[in-house]
Structure formats: structure tokens, C-alpha cells
Amino acid sequence: MPQSERSQIIKEILKWLQAKSKRKGASMQEIIDYTQLEISEMGATTKTIRGYVRSLSRNGLIQTKGLKFLITAKGENWLARKFLR
């Protein structure tokens, strides 16, 4: 997968998770379902999406609270910078 496509998918996941975080966040299965159906149009495997989530978590852009994932302040700032361009 080209880097630009990966970057776009990650931005879209974060944008969606930003909205979900205003409520209670999203479970891993919700992230997988949304990414497969809405973002990648069935083009991403579950393993790939889990890799995206691990990358986002490892870089501090998302965090877990119980079984839900939430965007962090760092993630909010990163997303704002990327969409200002």
C-alpha cells in the first residue's frame, strides 16, 4: 500500500475517532468495521487495521480506556495540523 494511502486512512480513522471520543470512544471491532466499510471500501484486512491502531497508540495519538479507544490531546493537535494544510 502506498504511503499516501496509508496516511489518508490513518487521518480518516482519527477524524472518526475524534467524533466517537466525544461520547465513549470506540471498540476495536467498531474501528475495524468502520475502516473496512467506510474508509477503505473493503480494501483493508483486519490485520492491517489492527496495525494502524497499534501505530496510533504507540505514537500517543490514541489511548485506551477500558475496552474503548479515545483520541488524545496529542492526536487532536496532530489531526488539526494535518488538516490545516
PDB file of N, CA and C in Angstrom:
ATOM      1  N   MET A   1       0.846  -1.174   0.000  1.00  0.00           N
ATOM      2  CA  MET A   1       0.000   0.000   0.000  1.00  0.00           C
ATOM      3  C   MET A   1       0.892   1.239   0.000  1.00  0.00           C
ATOM      4  N   PRO A   2       0.616   2.181  -0.897  1.00  0.00           N
ATOM      5  CA  PRO A   2       1.405   3.422  -0.930  1.00  0.00           C
ATOM      6  C   PRO A   2       1.277   4.201   0.374  1.00  0.00           C
ATOM      7  N   GLN A   3       2.346   4.903   0.731  1.00  0.00           N
ATOM      8  CA  GLN A   3       2.374   5.655   1.988  1.00  0.00           C
ATOM      9  C   GLN A   3       1.271   6.702   2.041  1.00  0.00           C
ATOM     10  N   SER A   4       0.992   7.353   0.919  1.00  0.00           N
ATOM     11  CA  SER A   4      -0.042   8.394   0.932  1.00  0.00           C
ATOM     12  C   SER A   4      -1.418   7.801   1.231  1.00  0.00           C
ATOM     13  N   GLU A   5      -1.677   6.594   0.738  1.00  0.00           N
ATOM     14  CA  GLU A   5      -2.963   5.934   1.015  1.00  0.00           C
ATOM     15  C   GLU A   5      -3.053   5.559   2.491  1.00  0.00           C
ATOM     16  N   ARG A   6      -1.960   5.032   3.038  1.00  0.00           N
ATOM     17  CA  ARG A   6      -1.912   4.679   4.462  1.00  0.00           C
ATOM     18  C   ARG A   6      -2.143   5.923   5.320  1.00  0.00           C
ATOM     19  N   SER A   7      -1.487   7.011   4.968  1.00  0.00           N
ATOM     20  CA  SER A   7      -1.643   8.261   5.714  1.00  0.00           C
ATOM     21  C   SER A   7      -3.075   8.754   5.673  1.00  0.00           C
ATOM     22  N   GLN A   8      -3.695   8.678   4.523  1.00  0.00           N
ATOM     23  CA  GLN A   8      -5.077   9.132   4.393  1.00  0.00           C
ATOM     24  C   GLN A   8      -6.017   8.273   5.238  1.00  0.00           C
ATOM     25  N   ILE A   9      -5.805   6.972   5.248  1.00  0.00           N
ATOM     26  CA  ILE A   9      -6.639   6.079   6.061  1.00  0.00           C
ATOM     27  C   ILE A   9      -6.478   6.406   7.539  1.00  0.00           C
ATOM     28  N   ILE A  10      -5.241   6.616   7.979  1.00  0.00           N
ATOM     29  CA  ILE A  10      -4.980   6.943   9.386  1.00  0.00           C
ATOM     30  C   ILE A  10      -5.646   8.267   9.754  1.00  0.00           C
ATOM     31  N   LYS A  11      -5.573   9.265   8.885  1.00  0.00           N
ATOM     32  CA  LYS A  11      -6.243  10.551   9.152  1.00  0.00           C
ATOM     33  C   LYS A  11      -7.748  10.353   9.291  1.00  0.00           C
ATOM     34  N   GLU A  12      -8.316   9.552   8.405  1.00  0.00           N
ATOM     35  CA  GLU A  12      -9.765   9.321   8.446  1.00  0.00           C
ATOM     36  C   GLU A  12     -10.175   8.562   9.713  1.00  0.00           C
ATOM     37  N   ILE A  13      -9.359   7.592  10.136  1.00  0.00           N
ATOM     38  CA  ILE A  13      -9.644   6.872  11.385  1.00  0.00           C
ATOM     39  C   ILE A  13      -9.631   7.854  12.557  1.00  0.00           C
ATOM     40  N   LEU A  14      -8.607   8.711  12.605  1.00  0.00           N
ATOM     41  CA  LEU A  14      -8.511   9.670  13.706  1.00  0.00           C
ATOM     42  C   LEU A  14      -9.663  10.664  13.693  1.00  0.00           C
ATOM     43  N   LYS A  15     -10.046  11.130  12.522  1.00  0.00           N
ATOM     44  CA  LYS A  15     -11.153  12.075  12.419  1.00  0.00           C
ATOM     45  C   LYS A  15     -12.439  11.435  12.945  1.00  0.00           C
ATOM     46  N   TRP A  16     -12.671  10.185  12.560  1.00  0.00           N
ATOM     47  CA  TRP A  16     -13.859   9.464  13.025  1.00  0.00           C
ATOM     48  C   TRP A  16     -13.785   9.217  14.532  1.00  0.00           C
ATOM     49  N   LEU A  17     -12.589   8.812  15.012  1.00  0.00           N
ATOM     50  CA  LEU A  17     -12.419   8.536  16.436  1.00  0.00           C
ATOM     51  C   LEU A  17     -12.553   9.808  17.270  1.00  0.00           C
ATOM     52  N   GLN A  18     -12.203  10.930  16.684  1.00  0.00           N
ATOM     53  CA  GLN A  18     -12.373  12.210  17.365  1.00  0.00           C
ATOM     54  C   GLN A  18     -13.854  12.428  17.694  1.00  0.00           C
ATOM     55  N   ALA A  19     -14.708  12.160  16.747  1.00  0.00           N
ATOM     56  CA  ALA A  19     -16.150  12.298  16.970  1.00  0.00           C
ATOM     57  C   ALA A  19     -16.647  11.257  17.974  1.00  0.00           C
ATOM     58  N   LYS A  20     -16.181  10.019  17.859  1.00  0.00           N
ATOM     59  CA  LYS A  20     -16.594   8.959  18.784  1.00  0.00           C
ATOM     60  C   LYS A  20     -16.103   9.227  20.206  1.00  0.00           C
ATOM     61  N   SER A  21     -14.957   9.906  20.346  1.00  0.00           N
ATOM     62  CA  SER A  21     -14.385  10.176  21.665  1.00  0.00           C
ATOM     63  C   SER A  21     -15.226  11.160  22.459  1.00  0.00           C
ATOM     64  N   LYS A  22     -16.041  11.941  21.781  1.00  0.00           N
ATOM     65  CA  LYS A  22     -16.906  12.888  22.487  1.00  0.00           C
ATOM     66  C   LYS A  22     -17.984  12.158  23.268  1.00  0.00           C
ATOM     67  N   ARG A  23     -18.214  10.916  22.893  1.00  0.00           N
ATOM     68  CA  ARG A  23     -19.173  10.086  23.634  1.00  0.00           C
ATOM     69  C   ARG A  23     -18.369   9.163  24.537  1.00  0.00           C
ATOM     70  N   LYS A  24     -18.228   7.914  24.145  1.00  0.00           N
ATOM     71  CA  LYS A  24     -17.498   6.967  25.000  1.00  0.00           C
ATOM     72  C   LYS A  24     -16.327   6.319  24.290  1.00  0.00           C
ATOM     73  N   GLY A  25     -16.014   6.717  23.076  1.00  0.00           N
ATOM     74  CA  GLY A  25     -14.934   6.104  22.334  1.00  0.00           C
ATOM     75  C   GLY A  25     -15.462   4.983  21.451  1.00  0.00           C
ATOM     76  N   ALA A  26     -14.537   4.190  20.923  1.00  0.00           N
ATOM     77  CA  ALA A  26     -14.911   3.107  20.019  1.00  0.00           C
ATOM     78  C   ALA A  26     -14.118   1.854  20.367  1.00  0.00           C
ATOM     79  N   SER A  27     -14.762   0.717  20.243  1.00  0.00           N
ATOM     80  CA  SER A  27     -14.075  -0.555  20.469  1.00  0.00           C
ATOM     81  C   SER A  27     -13.233  -0.898  19.241  1.00  0.00           C
ATOM     82  N   MET A  28     -12.345  -1.852  19.396  1.00  0.00           N
ATOM     83  CA  MET A  28     -11.523  -2.296  18.271  1.00  0.00           C
ATOM     84  C   MET A  28     -12.408  -2.787  17.132  1.00  0.00           C
ATOM     85  N   GLN A  29     -13.460  -3.523  17.454  1.00  0.00           N
ATOM     86  CA  GLN A  29     -14.337  -4.043  16.400  1.00  0.00           C
ATOM     87  C   GLN A  29     -15.051  -2.917  15.654  1.00  0.00           C
ATOM     88  N   GLU A  30     -15.450  -1.878  16.383  1.00  0.00           N
ATOM     89  CA  GLU A  30     -16.080  -0.728  15.726  1.00  0.00           C
ATOM     90  C   GLU A  30     -15.101  -0.043  14.782  1.00  0.00           C
ATOM     91  N   ILE A  31     -13.853   0.099  15.205  1.00  0.00           N
ATOM     92  CA  ILE A  31     -12.829   0.709  14.351  1.00  0.00           C
ATOM     93  C   ILE A  31     -12.619  -0.146  13.103  1.00  0.00           C
ATOM     94  N   ILE A  32     -12.522  -1.450  13.285  1.00  0.00           N
ATOM     95  CA  ILE A  32     -12.324  -2.363  12.147  1.00  0.00           C
ATOM     96  C   ILE A  32     -13.505  -2.268  11.188  1.00  0.00           C
ATOM     97  N   ASP A  33     -14.714  -2.358  11.711  1.00  0.00           N
ATOM     98  CA  ASP A  33     -15.906  -2.312  10.862  1.00  0.00           C
ATOM     99  C   ASP A  33     -15.985  -1.006  10.083  1.00  0.00           C
ATOM    100  N   TYR A  34     -15.793   0.108  10.778  1.00  0.00           N
ATOM    101  CA  TYR A  34     -15.878   1.408  10.125  1.00  0.00           C
ATOM    102  C   TYR A  34     -14.807   1.552   9.047  1.00  0.00           C
ATOM    103  N   THR A  35     -13.587   1.167   9.378  1.00  0.00           N
ATOM    104  CA  THR A  35     -12.486   1.304   8.422  1.00  0.00           C
ATOM    105  C   THR A  35     -12.714   0.448   7.191  1.00  0.00           C
ATOM    106  N   GLN A  36     -13.134  -0.787   7.385  1.00  0.00           N
ATOM    107  CA  GLN A  36     -13.372  -1.666   6.239  1.00  0.00           C
ATOM    108  C   GLN A  36     -14.514  -1.155   5.370  1.00  0.00           C
ATOM    109  N   LEU A  37     -15.616  -0.754   5.976  1.00  0.00           N
ATOM    110  CA  LEU A  37     -16.797  -0.370   5.210  1.00  0.00           C
ATOM    111  C   LEU A  37     -16.730   1.045   4.642  1.00  0.00           C
ATOM    112  N   GLU A  38     -16.316   1.990   5.450  1.00  0.00           N
ATOM    113  CA  GLU A  38     -16.418   3.388   5.049  1.00  0.00           C
ATOM    114  C   GLU A  38     -15.133   3.988   4.494  1.00  0.00           C
ATOM    115  N   ILE A  39     -14.004   3.656   5.064  1.00  0.00           N
ATOM    116  CA  ILE A  39     -12.765   4.301   4.648  1.00  0.00           C
ATOM    117  C   ILE A  39     -12.098   3.549   3.498  1.00  0.00           C
ATOM    118  N   SER A  40     -11.883   2.259   3.673  1.00  0.00           N
ATOM    119  CA  SER A  40     -11.128   1.518   2.662  1.00  0.00           C
ATOM    120  C   SER A  40     -12.017   0.820   1.644  1.00  0.00           C
ATOM    121  N   GLU A  41     -13.330   0.928   1.823  1.00  0.00           N
ATOM    122  CA  GLU A  41     -14.288   0.282   0.922  1.00  0.00           C
ATOM    123  C   GLU A  41     -13.946  -1.190   0.712  1.00  0.00           C
ATOM    124  N   MET A  42     -13.789  -1.876   1.838  1.00  0.00           N
ATOM    125  CA  MET A  42     -13.498  -3.312   1.907  1.00  0.00           C
ATOM    126  C   MET A  42     -12.084  -3.666   1.437  1.00  0.00           C
ATOM    127  N   GLY A  43     -11.187  -2.668   1.371  1.00  0.00           N
ATOM    128  CA  GLY A  43      -9.840  -2.924   0.876  1.00  0.00           C
ATOM    129  C   GLY A  43      -8.794  -3.187   1.946  1.00  0.00           C
ATOM    130  N   ALA A  44      -9.150  -3.108   3.207  1.00  0.00           N
ATOM    131  CA  ALA A  44      -8.181  -3.315   4.283  1.00  0.00           C
ATOM    132  C   ALA A  44      -8.540  -4.566   5.066  1.00  0.00           C
ATOM    133  N   THR A  45      -7.527  -5.334   5.406  1.00  0.00           N
ATOM    134  CA  THR A  45      -7.748  -6.531   6.208  1.00  0.00           C
ATOM    135  C   THR A  45      -7.797  -6.154   7.682  1.00  0.00           C
ATOM    136  N   THR A  46      -8.361  -7.032   8.467  1.00  0.00           N
ATOM    137  CA  THR A  46      -8.418  -6.820   9.918  1.00  0.00           C
ATOM    138  C   THR A  46      -7.012  -6.658  10.476  1.00  0.00           C
ATOM    139  N   LYS A  47      -6.074  -7.459  10.004  1.00  0.00           N
ATOM    140  CA  LYS A  47      -4.682  -7.387  10.477  1.00  0.00           C
ATOM    141  C   LYS A  47      -4.080  -6.015  10.184  1.00  0.00           C
ATOM    142  N   THR A  48      -4.340  -5.482   9.006  1.00  0.00           N
ATOM    143  CA  THR A  48      -3.817  -4.167   8.626  1.00  0.00           C
ATOM    144  C   THR A  48      -4.398  -3.080   9.520  1.00  0.00           C
ATOM    145  N   ILE A  49      -5.690  -3.139   9.760  1.00  0.00           N
ATOM    146  CA  ILE A  49      -6.348  -2.126  10.591  1.00  0.00           C
ATOM    147  C   ILE A  49      -5.831  -2.192  12.021  1.00  0.00           C
ATOM    148  N   ARG A  50      -5.645  -3.400  12.538  1.00  0.00           N
ATOM    149  CA  ARG A  50      -5.067  -3.535  13.884  1.00  0.00           C
ATOM    150  C   ARG A  50      -3.671  -2.909  13.923  1.00  0.00           C
ATOM    151  N   GLY A  51      -2.932  -3.029  12.832  1.00  0.00           N
ATOM    152  CA  GLY A  51      -1.611  -2.395  12.732  1.00  0.00           C
ATOM    153  C   GLY A  51      -1.716  -0.877  12.788  1.00  0.00           C
ATOM    154  N   TYR A  52      -2.724  -0.319  12.122  1.00  0.00           N
ATOM    155  CA  TYR A  52      -2.942   1.129  12.185  1.00  0.00           C
ATOM    156  C   TYR A  52      -3.212   1.554  13.622  1.00  0.00           C
ATOM    157  N   VAL A  53      -4.064   0.813  14.306  1.00  0.00           N
ATOM    158  CA  VAL A  53      -4.414   1.143  15.692  1.00  0.00           C
ATOM    159  C   VAL A  53      -3.176   1.044  16.582  1.00  0.00           C
ATOM    160  N   ARG A  54      -2.358   0.004  16.395  1.00  0.00           N
ATOM    161  CA  ARG A  54      -1.118  -0.116  17.174  1.00  0.00           C
ATOM    162  C   ARG A  54      -0.194   1.078  16.929  1.00  0.00           C
ATOM    163  N   SER A  55      -0.071   1.494  15.665  1.00  0.00           N
ATOM    164  CA  SER A  55       0.779   2.638  15.329  1.00  0.00           C
ATOM    165  C   SER A  55       0.271   3.916  15.990  1.00  0.00           C
ATOM    166  N   LEU A  56      -1.029   4.127  15.923  1.00  0.00           N
ATOM    167  CA  LEU A  56      -1.617   5.311  16.542  1.00  0.00           C
ATOM    168  C   LEU A  56      -1.397   5.308  18.054  1.00  0.00           C
ATOM    169  N   SER A  57      -1.551   4.159  18.670  1.00  0.00           N
ATOM    170  CA  SER A  57      -1.361   4.027  20.113  1.00  0.00           C
ATOM    171  C   SER A  57       0.108   4.203  20.491  1.00  0.00           C
ATOM    172  N   ARG A  58       0.985   3.559  19.763  1.00  0.00           N
ATOM    173  CA  ARG A  58       2.428   3.634  20.037  1.00  0.00           C
ATOM    174  C   ARG A  58       2.935   5.070  19.949  1.00  0.00           C
ATOM    175  N   ASN A  59       2.354   5.851  19.050  1.00  0.00           N
ATOM    176  CA  ASN A  59       2.778   7.241  18.874  1.00  0.00           C
ATOM    177  C   ASN A  59       2.017   8.218  19.761  1.00  0.00           C
ATOM    178  N   GLY A  60       1.147   7.703  20.611  1.00  0.00           N
ATOM    179  CA  GLY A  60       0.450   8.532  21.585  1.00  0.00           C
ATOM    180  C   GLY A  60      -0.705   9.334  21.018  1.00  0.00           C
ATOM    181  N   LEU A  61      -1.191   8.968  19.831  1.00  0.00           N
ATOM    182  CA  LEU A  61      -2.295   9.711  19.230  1.00  0.00           C
ATOM    183  C   LEU A  61      -3.654   9.211  19.710  1.00  0.00           C
ATOM    184  N   ILE A  62      -3.691   7.964  20.186  1.00  0.00           N
ATOM    185  CA  ILE A  62      -4.901   7.413  20.791  1.00  0.00           C
ATOM    186  C   ILE A  62      -4.509   6.694  22.074  1.00  0.00           C
ATOM    187  N   GLN A  63      -5.499   6.439  22.911  1.00  0.00           N
ATOM    188  CA  GLN A  63      -5.278   5.700  24.158  1.00  0.00           C
ATOM    189  C   GLN A  63      -6.481   4.805  24.408  1.00  0.00           C
ATOM    190  N   THR A  64      -6.289   3.859  25.293  1.00  0.00           N
ATOM    191  CA  THR A  64      -7.419   3.009  25.655  1.00  0.00           C
ATOM    192  C   THR A  64      -7.940   3.423  27.028  1.00  0.00           C
ATOM    193  N   LYS A  65      -9.231   3.283  27.155  1.00  0.00           N
ATOM    194  CA  LYS A  65      -9.882   3.493  28.453  1.00  0.00           C
ATOM    195  C   LYS A  65     -10.848   2.335  28.584  1.00  0.00           C
ATOM    196  N   GLY A  66     -10.464   1.368  29.374  1.00  0.00           N
ATOM    197  CA  GLY A  66     -11.222   0.125  29.426  1.00  0.00           C
ATOM    198  C   GLY A  66     -11.039  -0.603  28.111  1.00  0.00           C
ATOM    199  N   LEU A  67     -12.119  -0.907  27.430  1.00  0.00           N
ATOM    200  CA  LEU A  67     -12.047  -1.586  26.136  1.00  0.00           C
ATOM    201  C   LEU A  67     -12.280  -0.628  24.975  1.00  0.00           C
ATOM    202  N   LYS A  68     -12.326   0.665  25.256  1.00  0.00           N
ATOM    203  CA  LYS A  68     -12.597   1.663  24.228  1.00  0.00           C
ATOM    204  C   LYS A  68     -11.336   2.456  23.896  1.00  0.00           C
ATOM    205  N   PHE A  69     -11.256   2.901  22.653  1.00  0.00           N
ATOM    206  CA  PHE A  69     -10.161   3.743  22.204  1.00  0.00           C
ATOM    207  C   PHE A  69     -10.659   5.177  22.112  1.00  0.00           C
ATOM    208  N   LEU A  70      -9.812   6.111  22.556  1.00  0.00           N
ATOM    209  CA  LEU A  70     -10.118   7.535  22.544  1.00  0.00           C
ATOM    210  C   LEU A  70      -8.949   8.281  21.928  1.00  0.00           C
ATOM    211  N   ILE A  71      -9.226   9.394  21.268  1.00  0.00           N
ATOM    212  CA  ILE A  71      -8.157  10.226  20.739  1.00  0.00           C
ATOM    213  C   ILE A  71      -7.552  11.018  21.902  1.00  0.00           C
ATOM    214  N   THR A  72      -6.262  11.241  21.872  1.00  0.00           N
ATOM    215  CA  THR A  72      -5.576  12.009  22.919  1.00  0.00           C
ATOM    216  C   THR A  72      -5.454  13.467  22.488  1.00  0.00           C
ATOM    217  N   ALA A  73      -4.999  14.315  23.397  1.00  0.00           N
ATOM    218  CA  ALA A  73      -4.740  15.718  23.058  1.00  0.00           C
ATOM    219  C   ALA A  73      -3.674  15.792  21.968  1.00  0.00           C
ATOM    220  N   LYS A  74      -2.668  14.939  22.070  1.00  0.00           N
ATOM    221  CA  LYS A  74      -1.629  14.889  21.039  1.00  0.00           C
ATOM    222  C   LYS A  74      -2.235  14.506  19.686  1.00  0.00           C
ATOM    223  N   GLY A  75      -3.154  13.573  19.694  1.00  0.00           N
ATOM    224  CA  GLY A  75      -3.836  13.164  18.469  1.00  0.00           C
ATOM    225  C   GLY A  75      -4.684  14.288  17.894  1.00  0.00           C
ATOM    226  N   GLU A  76      -5.372  15.024  18.771  1.00  0.00           N
ATOM    227  CA  GLU A  76      -6.177  16.173  18.338  1.00  0.00           C
ATOM    228  C   GLU A  76      -5.290  17.223  17.667  1.00  0.00           C
ATOM    229  N   ASN A  77      -4.148  17.512  18.293  1.00  0.00           N
ATOM    230  CA  ASN A  77      -3.225  18.507  17.738  1.00  0.00           C
ATOM    231  C   ASN A  77      -2.647  18.041  16.404  1.00  0.00           C
ATOM    232  N   TRP A  78      -2.269  16.774  16.323  1.00  0.00           N
ATOM    233  CA  TRP A  78      -1.718  16.215  15.085  1.00  0.00           C
ATOM    234  C   TRP A  78      -2.743  16.317  13.962  1.00  0.00           C
ATOM    235  N   LEU A  79      -3.967  15.955  14.264  1.00  0.00           N
ATOM    236  CA  LEU A  79      -5.036  15.986  13.272  1.00  0.00           C
ATOM    237  C   LEU A  79      -5.295  17.420  12.804  1.00  0.00           C
ATOM    238  N   ALA A  80      -5.318  18.361  13.731  1.00  0.00           N
ATOM    239  CA  ALA A  80      -5.538  19.766  13.377  1.00  0.00           C
ATOM    240  C   ALA A  80      -4.433  20.270  12.448  1.00  0.00           C
ATOM    241  N   ARG A  81      -3.189  19.911  12.732  1.00  0.00           N
ATOM    242  CA  ARG A  81      -2.070  20.331  11.874  1.00  0.00           C
ATOM    243  C   ARG A  81      -2.192  19.738  10.479  1.00  0.00           C
ATOM    244  N   LYS A  82      -2.592  18.482  10.393  1.00  0.00           N
ATOM    245  CA  LYS A  82      -2.673  17.806   9.089  1.00  0.00           C
ATOM    246  C   LYS A  82      -3.792  18.354   8.229  1.00  0.00           C
ATOM    247  N   PHE A  83      -4.871  18.836   8.838  1.00  0.00           N
ATOM    248  CA  PHE A  83      -5.988  19.344   8.052  1.00  0.00           C
ATOM    249  C   PHE A  83      -5.901  20.844   7.812  1.00  0.00           C
ATOM    250  N   LEU A  84      -4.876  21.498   8.367  1.00  0.00           N
ATOM    251  CA  LEU A  84      -4.637  22.911   8.072  1.00  0.00           C
ATOM    252  C   LEU A  84      -3.908  23.069   6.748  1.00  0.00           C
ATOM    253  N   ARG A  85      -3.280  22.000   6.314  1.00  0.00           N
ATOM    254  CA  ARG A  85      -2.503  22.055   5.063  1.00  0.00           C
ATOM    255  C   ARG A  85      -3.382  22.121   3.869  1.00  0.00           C
TER     256      ARG A  85
END
